[in-house]
CSV table of C-alpha atoms and ligand atoms in Angstrom, one decimal:
chain,number,residue,atom,x,y,z
A,1,UNK,CA,32.4,-9.1,81.1
A,2,UNK,CA,33.2,-8.3,77.7
A,3,UNK,CA,32.3,-11.8,76.7
A,4,UNK,CA,28.8,-11.0,77.9
A,5,UNK,CA,28.1,-8.4,76.4
A,6,UNK,CA,29.4,-9.7,72.8
A,7,UNK,CA,27.4,-12.8,73.4
A,8,UNK,CA,24.0,-10.8,74.3
A,9,UNK,CA,24.6,-8.9,71.1
A,10,UNK,CA,24.6,-12.0,68.9
A,11,UNK,CA,23.0,-14.6,70.5
A,12,UNK,CA,19.5,-13.4,68.9
A,13,UNK,CA,20.8,-14.3,65.4
A,14,UNK,CA,21.2,-17.8,65.9
A,15,UNK,CA,17.5,-19.7,66.2
A,16,UNK,CA,18.9,-23.0,67.5
A,17,UNK,CA,20.3,-21.2,70.9
A,18,UNK,CA,16.2,-20.7,71.6
A,19,UNK,CA,15.4,-23.9,71.7
A,20,UNK,CA,15.0,-26.7,74.6
A,21,UNK,CA,17.0,-29.7,74.9
A,22,UNK,CA,15.6,-32.0,77.5
A,23,UNK,CA,13.4,-29.3,78.9
A,24,UNK,CA,16.4,-27.3,79.7
A,25,UNK,CA,17.7,-24.3,77.6
A,26,UNK,CA,20.6,-25.5,75.3
A,27,UNK,CA,23.7,-24.9,76.1
A,28,UNK,CA,25.9,-25.6,72.8
A,29,UNK,CA,29.4,-26.6,73.6
A,30,UNK,CA,30.5,-28.7,70.6
A,31,UNK,CA,31.8,-25.3,68.5
A,32,UNK,CA,34.9,-27.3,67.7
A,33,UNK,CA,32.8,-30.1,65.9
A,34,UNK,CA,30.5,-28.1,64.2
A,35,UNK,CA,28.9,-24.1,65.0
A,36,UNK,CA,25.8,-22.7,64.9
A,37,UNK,CA,24.6,-20.9,61.7
A,38,UNK,CA,23.4,-17.1,62.2
A,39,UNK,CA,20.3,-16.2,60.3
A,40,UNK,CA,22.3,-14.2,57.9
A,41,UNK,CA,24.0,-17.3,56.7
A,42,UNK,CA,20.8,-19.2,56.7
A,43,UNK,CA,19.2,-16.2,54.6
A,44,UNK,CA,22.0,-16.1,52.2
A,45,UNK,CA,21.5,-19.5,51.1
A,46,UNK,CA,17.5,-19.0,50.9
A,47,UNK,CA,18.0,-15.9,49.2
A,48,UNK,CA,20.2,-17.6,46.1
A,49,UNK,CA,17.7,-20.4,46.0
A,50,UNK,CA,14.6,-18.6,45.7
A,51,UNK,CA,16.0,-15.6,43.6
A,52,UNK,CA,19.3,-16.4,41.5
A,53,UNK,CA,20.0,-20.5,41.7
A,54,UNK,CA,22.0,-21.1,38.5
A,55,UNK,CA,25.3,-23.2,37.6
A,56,UNK,CA,28.3,-21.0,37.5
A,57,UNK,CA,30.8,-20.3,34.6
A,58,UNK,CA,28.7,-21.9,31.8
A,59,UNK,CA,25.5,-19.9,31.1
A,60,UNK,CA,25.1,-16.3,29.6
A,61,UNK,CA,21.2,-16.0,31.2
A,62,UNK,CA,20.9,-13.4,34.0
A,63,UNK,CA,20.7,-16.2,36.8
A,64,UNK,CA,23.7,-17.5,35.3
A,65,UNK,CA,25.5,-14.5,35.6
A,66,UNK,CA,24.2,-13.4,38.8
A,67,UNK,CA,25.5,-16.5,40.3
A,68,UNK,CA,28.9,-16.6,39.2
A,69,UNK,CA,29.3,-13.3,40.3
A,70,UNK,CA,28.5,-14.2,44.0
A,71,UNK,CA,30.6,-17.5,43.7
A,72,UNK,CA,33.5,-15.4,42.5
A,73,UNK,CA,32.6,-12.6,45.1
A,74,UNK,CA,32.9,-15.4,47.8
A,75,UNK,CA,36.3,-16.0,47.1
A,76,UNK,CA,37.1,-12.7,47.2
A,77,UNK,CA,35.8,-12.0,50.6
A,78,UNK,CA,37.5,-15.3,51.8
A,79,UNK,CA,40.8,-13.8,50.6
A,80,UNK,CA,40.4,-11.0,52.3
A,81,UNK,CA,39.4,-12.8,55.5
A,82,UNK,CA,43.3,-14.4,55.1
A,83,UNK,CA,44.7,-11.7,54.0
A,84,UNK,CA,45.8,-13.7,50.7
A,85,UNK,CA,47.3,-11.6,48.0
A,86,UNK,CA,44.9,-12.7,45.5
A,87,UNK,CA,41.6,-14.4,45.3
A,88,UNK,CA,42.9,-16.7,43.1
A,89,UNK,CA,44.7,-18.1,45.6
A,90,UNK,CA,41.4,-19.3,47.2
A,91,UNK,CA,40.1,-22.5,46.3
A,92,UNK,CA,36.8,-24.0,47.3
A,93,UNK,CA,37.1,-27.4,48.8
A,94,UNK,CA,34.5,-29.6,50.9
A,95,UNK,CA,35.9,-28.8,54.1
A,96,UNK,CA,39.6,-29.0,55.5
A,97,UNK,CA,39.8,-32.5,54.9
A,98,UNK,CA,39.9,-32.1,51.1
A,99,UNK,CA,41.9,-29.1,51.4
A,100,UNK,CA,44.5,-31.2,53.2
A,101,UNK,CA,44.2,-34.3,50.8
A,102,UNK,CA,44.3,-31.9,47.7
A,103,UNK,CA,47.9,-30.6,48.9
A,104,UNK,CA,49.0,-34.1,49.7
A,105,UNK,CA,48.0,-35.6,46.5
A,106,UNK,CA,48.5,-32.7,44.2
A,107,UNK,CA,51.8,-31.6,46.0
A,108,UNK,CA,53.4,-34.3,47.6
A,109,UNK,CA,52.3,-37.4,45.2
A,110,UNK,CA,54.4,-35.3,42.7
A,111,UNK,CA,56.8,-33.9,44.5
A,112,UNK,CA,58.0,-36.1,47.1
A,113,UNK,CA,60.9,-38.6,46.4
A,114,UNK,CA,61.9,-42.0,48.1
A,115,UNK,CA,64.0,-40.7,51.3
A,116,UNK,CA,62.5,-37.3,51.7
A,117,UNK,CA,61.0,-36.7,55.2
A,118,UNK,CA,57.5,-35.0,56.2
A,119,UNK,CA,57.5,-33.6,59.7
A,120,UNK,CA,54.4,-33.4,61.5
A,121,UNK,CA,53.2,-33.1,65.2
A,122,UNK,CA,51.4,-35.4,67.5
A,123,UNK,CA,48.6,-33.5,68.4
A,124,UNK,CA,47.1,-33.7,64.2
A,125,UNK,CA,43.6,-34.6,63.6
A,126,UNK,CA,43.3,-37.4,61.6
A,127,UNK,CA,42.7,-34.9,58.2
A,128,UNK,CA,46.3,-34.2,58.3
A,129,UNK,CA,48.0,-37.4,59.3
A,130,UNK,CA,46.1,-40.0,57.5
A,131,UNK,CA,46.8,-38.2,54.0
A,132,UNK,CA,50.5,-37.6,54.7
A,133,UNK,CA,50.6,-41.5,55.7
A,134,UNK,CA,49.4,-42.7,52.3
A,135,UNK,CA,51.5,-40.2,50.0
A,136,UNK,CA,54.7,-40.9,52.1
A,137,UNK,CA,53.9,-44.4,52.2
A,138,UNK,CA,53.5,-44.4,48.2
A,139,UNK,CA,56.6,-42.7,47.2
A,140,UNK,CA,58.9,-44.0,49.7
A,141,UNK,CA,59.5,-41.0,52.0
A,142,UNK,CA,59.6,-41.0,55.9
A,143,UNK,CA,57.0,-39.3,58.2
A,144,UNK,CA,58.5,-37.6,61.3
A,145,UNK,CA,56.5,-36.8,64.3
A,146,UNK,CA,57.3,-33.9,67.1
A,147,UNK,CA,56.3,-34.3,70.2
A,148,UNK,CA,54.0,-32.5,72.9
A,149,UNK,CA,55.3,-31.0,76.2
A,150,UNK,CA,53.7,-32.1,79.6
A,151,UNK,CA,51.5,-29.0,79.3
A,152,UNK,CA,49.9,-29.8,76.1
A,153,UNK,CA,52.3,-27.5,74.1
A,154,UNK,CA,54.4,-28.7,71.1
A,155,UNK,CA,57.7,-29.6,71.8
A,156,UNK,CA,59.7,-27.0,69.9
A,157,UNK,CA,63.0,-28.4,70.6
A,158,UNK,CA,62.2,-31.6,69.5
A,159,UNK,CA,60.4,-30.0,66.2
A,160,UNK,CA,63.5,-28.4,65.4
A,161,UNK,CA,65.4,-31.1,66.4
A,162,UNK,CA,63.5,-33.3,63.6
A,163,UNK,CA,64.0,-30.6,60.8
A,164,UNK,CA,66.5,-31.4,58.4
A,165,UNK,CA,67.8,-30.7,55.3
A,166,UNK,CA,65.9,-33.8,54.1
A,167,UNK,CA,62.5,-32.5,55.3
A,168,UNK,CA,60.6,-31.6,52.2
A,169,UNK,CA,57.3,-30.6,54.3
A,170,UNK,CA,56.0,-29.2,58.0
A,171,UNK,CA,52.5,-29.9,58.3
A,172,UNK,CA,50.6,-29.1,61.5
A,173,UNK,CA,47.8,-27.7,63.0
A,174,UNK,CA,47.6,-23.9,63.9
A,175,UNK,CA,45.2,-25.0,66.9
A,176,UNK,CA,44.8,-28.2,68.5
A,177,UNK,CA,41.1,-29.7,68.6
A,178,UNK,CA,42.1,-31.4,71.8
A,179,UNK,CA,44.2,-29.7,73.7
A,180,UNK,CA,43.5,-26.2,72.3
A,181,UNK,CA,47.0,-25.2,71.7
A,182,UNK,CA,47.8,-22.2,69.2
A,183,UNK,CA,51.2,-23.5,67.7
A,184,UNK,CA,53.9,-20.3,67.1
A,185,UNK,CA,53.2,-21.6,63.0
A,186,UNK,CA,55.2,-18.4,61.9
A,187,UNK,CA,58.5,-19.3,63.9
A,188,UNK,CA,58.1,-22.6,62.9
A,189,UNK,CA,57.6,-21.6,59.0
A,190,UNK,CA,60.4,-19.3,59.0
A,191,UNK,CA,62.8,-22.3,60.4
A,192,UNK,CA,61.2,-24.7,58.0
A,193,UNK,CA,61.8,-22.5,54.9
A,194,UNK,CA,65.7,-22.2,55.8
A,195,UNK,CA,65.9,-26.1,55.2
A,196,UNK,CA,63.9,-25.5,52.0
A,197,UNK,CA,60.6,-27.3,53.1
A,198,UNK,CA,57.3,-25.9,52.5
A,199,UNK,CA,54.9,-25.5,55.0
A,200,UNK,CA,51.4,-26.6,55.2
A,201,UNK,CA,48.8,-25.5,58.0
A,202,UNK,CA,45.5,-26.8,59.2
A,203,UNK,CA,43.3,-24.0,60.6
A,204,UNK,CA,40.0,-26.0,60.6
A,205,UNK,CA,40.3,-24.7,64.1
A,206,UNK,CA,42.1,-21.5,64.3
A,207,UNK,CA,40.6,-19.5,61.5
A,208,UNK,CA,37.1,-19.5,63.0
A,209,UNK,CA,38.6,-17.7,66.5
A,210,UNK,CA,41.6,-15.7,65.7
A,211,UNK,CA,43.0,-13.4,62.9
A,212,UNK,CA,44.4,-15.3,60.1
A,213,UNK,CA,46.8,-13.3,57.7
A,214,UNK,CA,48.6,-15.8,55.3
A,215,UNK,CA,51.0,-13.5,54.7
A,216,UNK,CA,52.3,-12.6,58.2
A,217,UNK,CA,52.3,-16.3,58.8
A,218,UNK,CA,54.8,-17.0,55.8
A,219,UNK,CA,53.4,-20.3,55.3
A,220,UNK,CA,52.5,-22.1,51.9
A,221,UNK,CA,49.5,-23.8,52.1
A,222,UNK,CA,46.7,-22.9,54.9
A,223,UNK,CA,43.2,-25.4,55.2
A,224,UNK,CA,39.9,-24.5,56.3
A,225,UNK,CA,36.2,-25.7,56.8
A,226,UNK,CA,33.3,-23.2,56.7
A,227,UNK,CA,31.1,-25.2,59.0
A,228,UNK,CA,33.4,-24.4,61.9
A,229,UNK,CA,33.1,-20.8,61.2
A,230,UNK,CA,29.1,-20.4,61.3
A,231,UNK,CA,29.3,-21.8,57.3
A,232,UNK,CA,27.4,-24.4,55.9
A,233,UNK,CA,28.4,-27.7,55.7
A,234,UNK,CA,30.0,-29.0,52.7
A,235,UNK,CA,32.5,-26.2,52.0
A,236,UNK,CA,35.9,-24.9,53.2
A,237,UNK,CA,38.8,-23.7,51.5
A,238,UNK,CA,42.5,-24.3,50.5
A,239,UNK,CA,45.0,-21.0,50.5
A,240,UNK,CA,47.9,-21.6,48.7
A,241,UNK,CA,51.0,-19.7,47.0
A,242,UNK,CA,50.1,-18.6,44.0
A,243,UNK,CA,53.5,-20.0,42.3
A,244,UNK,CA,52.7,-23.4,43.7
A,245,UNK,CA,49.2,-23.7,43.0
A,246,UNK,CA,50.4,-23.0,39.4
A,247,UNK,CA,53.0,-25.5,39.2
A,248,UNK,CA,50.8,-28.1,40.7
A,249,UNK,CA,48.6,-30.7,38.7
A,250,UNK,CA,45.2,-30.9,39.2
A,251,UNK,CA,43.5,-32.6,42.0
A,252,UNK,CA,40.5,-34.0,40.0
A,253,UNK,CA,39.8,-34.0,36.8
A,254,UNK,CA,36.7,-33.3,34.7
A,255,UNK,CA,34.2,-30.6,33.8
A,256,UNK,CA,35.1,-26.9,35.0
A,257,UNK,CA,38.7,-27.2,35.8
A,258,UNK,CA,39.8,-27.4,31.7
A,259,UNK,CA,40.8,-24.9,29.5
A,260,UNK,CA,40.5,-27.1,26.1
A,261,UNK,CA,40.0,-30.8,25.8
A,262,UNK,CA,40.7,-33.0,22.8
A,263,UNK,CA,40.0,-36.8,22.6
A,264,UNK,CA,43.5,-37.7,24.0
A,265,UNK,CA,44.7,-34.5,26.2
A,266,UNK,CA,43.4,-31.4,27.9
A,267,UNK,CA,45.0,-28.4,29.3
A,268,UNK,CA,44.3,-26.7,32.6
A,269,UNK,CA,42.1,-23.8,33.8
A,270,UNK,CA,43.2,-20.8,35.6
A,271,UNK,CA,43.5,-20.7,39.0
A,272,UNK,CA,41.5,-21.2,41.5
A,273,UNK,CA,39.0,-23.1,38.8
A,274,UNK,CA,41.6,-25.9,37.9
A,275,UNK,CA,41.4,-27.0,41.2
A,276,UNK,CA,37.4,-26.8,41.4
A,277,UNK,CA,36.2,-29.7,39.2
A,278,UNK,CA,32.6,-30.0,38.5
A,279,UNK,CA,29.7,-28.0,39.8
A,280,UNK,CA,30.9,-26.7,43.1
A,281,UNK,CA,29.0,-26.4,45.7
A,282,UNK,CA,27.7,-22.7,45.0
A,283,UNK,CA,25.0,-21.8,47.9
A,284,UNK,CA,27.9,-23.3,50.2
A,285,UNK,CA,30.3,-20.6,48.7
A,286,UNK,CA,27.6,-18.3,49.2
A,287,UNK,CA,26.9,-18.9,52.8
A,288,UNK,CA,30.3,-19.2,53.5
A,289,UNK,CA,31.0,-15.3,52.3
A,290,UNK,CA,27.9,-14.7,54.2
A,291,UNK,CA,29.6,-15.7,57.5
A,292,UNK,CA,32.7,-14.2,56.9
A,293,UNK,CA,30.7,-11.2,56.7
A,294,UNK,CA,29.2,-11.9,60.1
A,295,UNK,CA,32.3,-12.3,61.7
A,296,UNK,CA,34.0,-9.1,59.7
A,297,UNK,CA,31.1,-7.0,61.3
A,298,UNK,CA,32.2,-8.3,65.0
A,299,UNK,CA,35.9,-8.1,63.7
A,300,UNK,CA,38.5,-11.2,64.5
A,301,UNK,CA,40.2,-9.1,67.4
A,302,UNK,CA,37.4,-9.1,69.0
A,303,UNK,CA,35.8,-12.5,68.8
A,304,UNK,CA,39.5,-13.9,69.6
A,305,UNK,CA,39.9,-11.3,72.9
A,306,UNK,CA,36.1,-12.2,74.2
A,307,UNK,CA,36.7,-16.0,73.7
A,308,UNK,CA,40.2,-15.8,75.6
A,309,UNK,CA,38.1,-14.0,78.7
A,310,UNK,CA,35.3,-16.8,78.6
A,311,UNK,CA,38.4,-19.8,78.0
A,312,UNK,CA,40.1,-18.0,81.5
A,313,UNK,CA,36.6,-18.2,83.5
A,314,UNK,CA,35.8,-22.0,82.0
A,315,UNK,CA,39.4,-22.7,83.1
A,316,UNK,CA,39.2,-21.7,86.4
A,317,UNK,CA,35.9,-23.6,87.1
A,318,UNK,CA,37.3,-26.7,85.3
A,319,UNK,CA,41.0,-26.2,87.0
A,320,UNK,CA,39.3,-26.4,90.4
A,321,UNK,CA,36.6,-29.3,89.7
A,322,UNK,CA,37.6,-31.8,92.1
A,323,UNK,CA,38.9,-35.1,90.3
A,324,UNK,CA,39.0,-33.5,86.7
A,325,UNK,CA,42.0,-33.6,84.5
A,326,UNK,CA,42.4,-30.9,82.1
A,327,UNK,CA,44.5,-31.6,78.8
A,328,UNK,CA,46.3,-28.5,77.3
A,329,UNK,CA,47.8,-25.3,78.7
A,330,UNK,CA,46.2,-24.5,82.0
A,331,UNK,CA,46.1,-20.6,80.9
A,332,UNK,CA,45.2,-18.7,78.2
A,333,UNK,CA,48.5,-18.3,77.0
A,334,UNK,CA,48.3,-19.7,73.3
A,335,UNK,CA,45.0,-21.3,73.9
A,336,UNK,CA,41.8,-21.3,72.4
A,337,UNK,CA,38.6,-22.5,74.3
A,338,UNK,CA,38.9,-26.0,73.6
A,339,UNK,CA,38.9,-27.6,77.1
A,340,UNK,CA,39.1,-31.5,77.0
A,341,UNK,CA,39.1,-33.3,80.3
A,342,UNK,CA,38.2,-36.5,82.3
A,343,UNK,CA,36.9,-37.0,85.3
A,344,UNK,CA,38.2,-39.6,87.4
A,345,UNK,CA,36.6,-43.3,87.1
A,346,UNK,CA,33.7,-42.0,84.8
A,347,UNK,CA,33.8,-42.5,81.0
A,348,UNK,CA,33.8,-39.2,78.7
A,349,UNK,CA,30.7,-40.7,76.7
A,350,UNK,CA,28.9,-41.1,80.2
A,351,UNK,CA,29.9,-37.4,81.1
A,352,UNK,CA,28.3,-36.3,77.5
A,353,UNK,CA,25.4,-38.3,78.1
A,354,UNK,CA,24.7,-36.8,81.6
A,355,UNK,CA,25.5,-33.5,80.4
A,356,UNK,CA,23.1,-33.8,77.6
A,357,UNK,CA,20.3,-34.4,80.1
A,358,UNK,CA,20.9,-31.2,81.6
A,359,UNK,CA,20.7,-29.5,77.9
A,360,UNK,CA,24.4,-28.8,77.6
A,361,UNK,CA,26.2,-30.3,74.1
A,362,UNK,CA,29.5,-31.6,74.2
A,363,UNK,CA,31.6,-33.9,72.5
A,364,UNK,CA,33.1,-36.9,73.9
A,365,UNK,CA,35.9,-39.5,72.6
A,366,UNK,CA,39.2,-39.6,70.7
A,367,UNK,CA,38.1,-36.4,68.5
A,368,UNK,CA,39.8,-38.0,65.5
A,369,UNK,CA,43.2,-37.6,67.4
A,370,UNK,CA,44.1,-40.9,68.2
A,371,UNK,CA,47.9,-40.7,68.2
A,372,UNK,CA,47.4,-38.0,70.7
A,373,UNK,CA,45.2,-40.1,72.9
A,374,UNK,CA,47.6,-42.9,72.9
A,375,UNK,CA,50.6,-40.0,73.5
A,376,UNK,CA,48.3,-39.0,76.6
A,377,UNK,CA,47.8,-42.9,77.6
A,378,UNK,CA,43.6,-42.2,77.7
A,379,UNK,CA,41.2,-43.5,75.5
A,380,UNK,CA,39.5,-40.2,75.5
A,381,UNK,CA,38.1,-37.1,76.7
A,382,UNK,CA,34.9,-35.2,77.1
A,383,UNK,CA,35.4,-31.9,75.7
A,384,UNK,CA,33.9,-28.5,76.2
A,385,UNK,CA,34.5,-25.8,73.3
A,386,UNK,CA,33.5,-22.1,73.0
A,387,UNK,CA,32.5,-19.7,70.7
A,388,UNK,CA,31.4,-15.8,70.6
A,389,UNK,CA,28.0,-16.7,71.8
A,390,UNK,CA,28.5,-18.7,74.8
A,391,UNK,CA,28.6,-16.7,78.2
A,392,UNK,CA,29.9,-17.4,81.7
A,393,UNK,CA,26.4,-18.5,82.7
A,394,UNK,CA,26.4,-21.3,80.4
A,395,UNK,CA,29.8,-22.2,81.8
A,396,UNK,CA,28.1,-22.6,85.4
A,397,UNK,CA,25.1,-24.6,83.7
A,398,UNK,CA,27.8,-27.2,82.6
A,399,UNK,CA,29.9,-27.1,85.7
A,400,UNK,CA,26.4,-27.5,87.6
A,401,UNK,CA,25.7,-30.6,85.4
A,402,UNK,CA,29.4,-31.9,86.0
A,403,UNK,CA,28.5,-31.9,89.6
A,404,UNK,CA,25.4,-34.1,88.9
A,405,UNK,CA,27.9,-36.6,86.7
A,406,UNK,CA,30.1,-37.1,90.0
A,407,UNK,CA,27.0,-37.2,92.2
A,408,UNK,CA,25.6,-40.4,90.0
A,409,UNK,CA,28.9,-41.7,90.0
A,410,UNK,CA,30.0,-41.6,93.5
B,1,LIG,N1,37.6,-31.7,63.8
B,1,LIG,C1,36.2,-31.6,66.1
B,1,LIG,O1,35.3,-32.4,66.7
B,1,LIG,P1,36.6,-31.4,58.4
B,1,LIG,O2,35.7,-32.7,59.0
B,1,LIG,O3,37.0,-31.6,56.9
B,1,LIG,O4,35.5,-30.2,58.5
B,1,LIG,O5,37.8,-30.8,59.4
B,1,LIG,C2,38.6,-31.4,59.8
B,1,LIG,C3,39.2,-31.4,60.9
B,1,LIG,C4,40.7,-30.7,60.6
B,1,LIG,N2,41.4,-30.2,61.7
B,1,LIG,C5,41.2,-30.0,62.7
B,1,LIG,C6,42.0,-29.3,63.7
B,1,LIG,C7,40.2,-30.4,63.0
B,1,LIG,O6,39.2,-30.1,64.2
B,1,LIG,C8,39.2,-31.0,62.1
B,1,LIG,C9,37.9,-31.3,62.3
B,1,LIG,C10,36.2,-32.0,64.5
B,1,LIG,O7,37.3,-32.1,66.8
B,1,LIG,C11,35.0,-33.2,63.5
B,1,LIG,S1,36.2,-34.6,64.0
């Protein structure tokens, strides 16, 4: 299997994958929550702190100049990673959550009017739902929801039926953190633009696993978390179309984001600094650049192809498992290796706890997607989520552990 070869190539780069959990070699299948970090990322952080730690955009001394250059280079690397037309369109944030809040507050609060409509989906993570609940409530706009189909895909008829002349924002996830579904964002963006809506994309789950080209997608904003793509925690980014970002007021106010300040007023810095108030997460940005370089070296096409192969293998095993219900597409068409399931009569937390006893780390619960759980009529699922360092043997280990779960609860 090609995925085995890639995993073999990269595994030694991830120190944590060498450890044992409960006397078993760790099988890390919680990659949708956060991924493990390669030595290259850890080393980039260490190198920064040990040799050129300084604040950015403030000092003229050598260390400050080096830190500033590295931090700006990180924006440029991220811009290339998503094929942004300009690196000034990349705003570093803490995570996808903050990126989505930035759009909701800095664009939505000012632009939405009473009676306007924001269209989203029932498969959103709370991060792309709750900010819009708040903003639509504050301005008197409506929040509409596109449903999902029985096989866990987006119901496009429903979505397009709810897209009206009043729709000002279409905001949706590129890939679901529960169902694994990859949504046809390019087609949706085209239709949304026809009615004059902007398109906001939550790419927290998609960006680590597939090539992202914001120009090809034809969207307006795209939110990503660094920690789900091998970067450090506390760093993420928002890509936005330059003319929209230029036209927006800042999200947070203070140092760094200003151009000139008088006692009674201020003017704003140029992009992207206008949206990066205060001392930024410099180390995080540098670590994120190392993560992007790592993924670039492998190639996102290869990452996607290898993960699809492993996902097919895992799907086959899980679908054949007695009493298991899988949520989301049952084949690898337009889906990622996020595999949510329940086992008849067994609580998802019990599944996860017993898997952990066998060294297998999976997530259980509602995955910050409670409206989706309600729609599916369940309280939660267990979730296996794969990444490029995982192997078919690890899938076998998880399935063997699932058999133990069944034996315990029989
Ligand atoms: N999902 C999961 O286990 P943050 O927390 O800001 O880095 O990412 C938020 C987020 C936004 N959108 C999607 C689709 C996501 O999956 C997540 C994070 C994790 O599924 C943690 S809840």
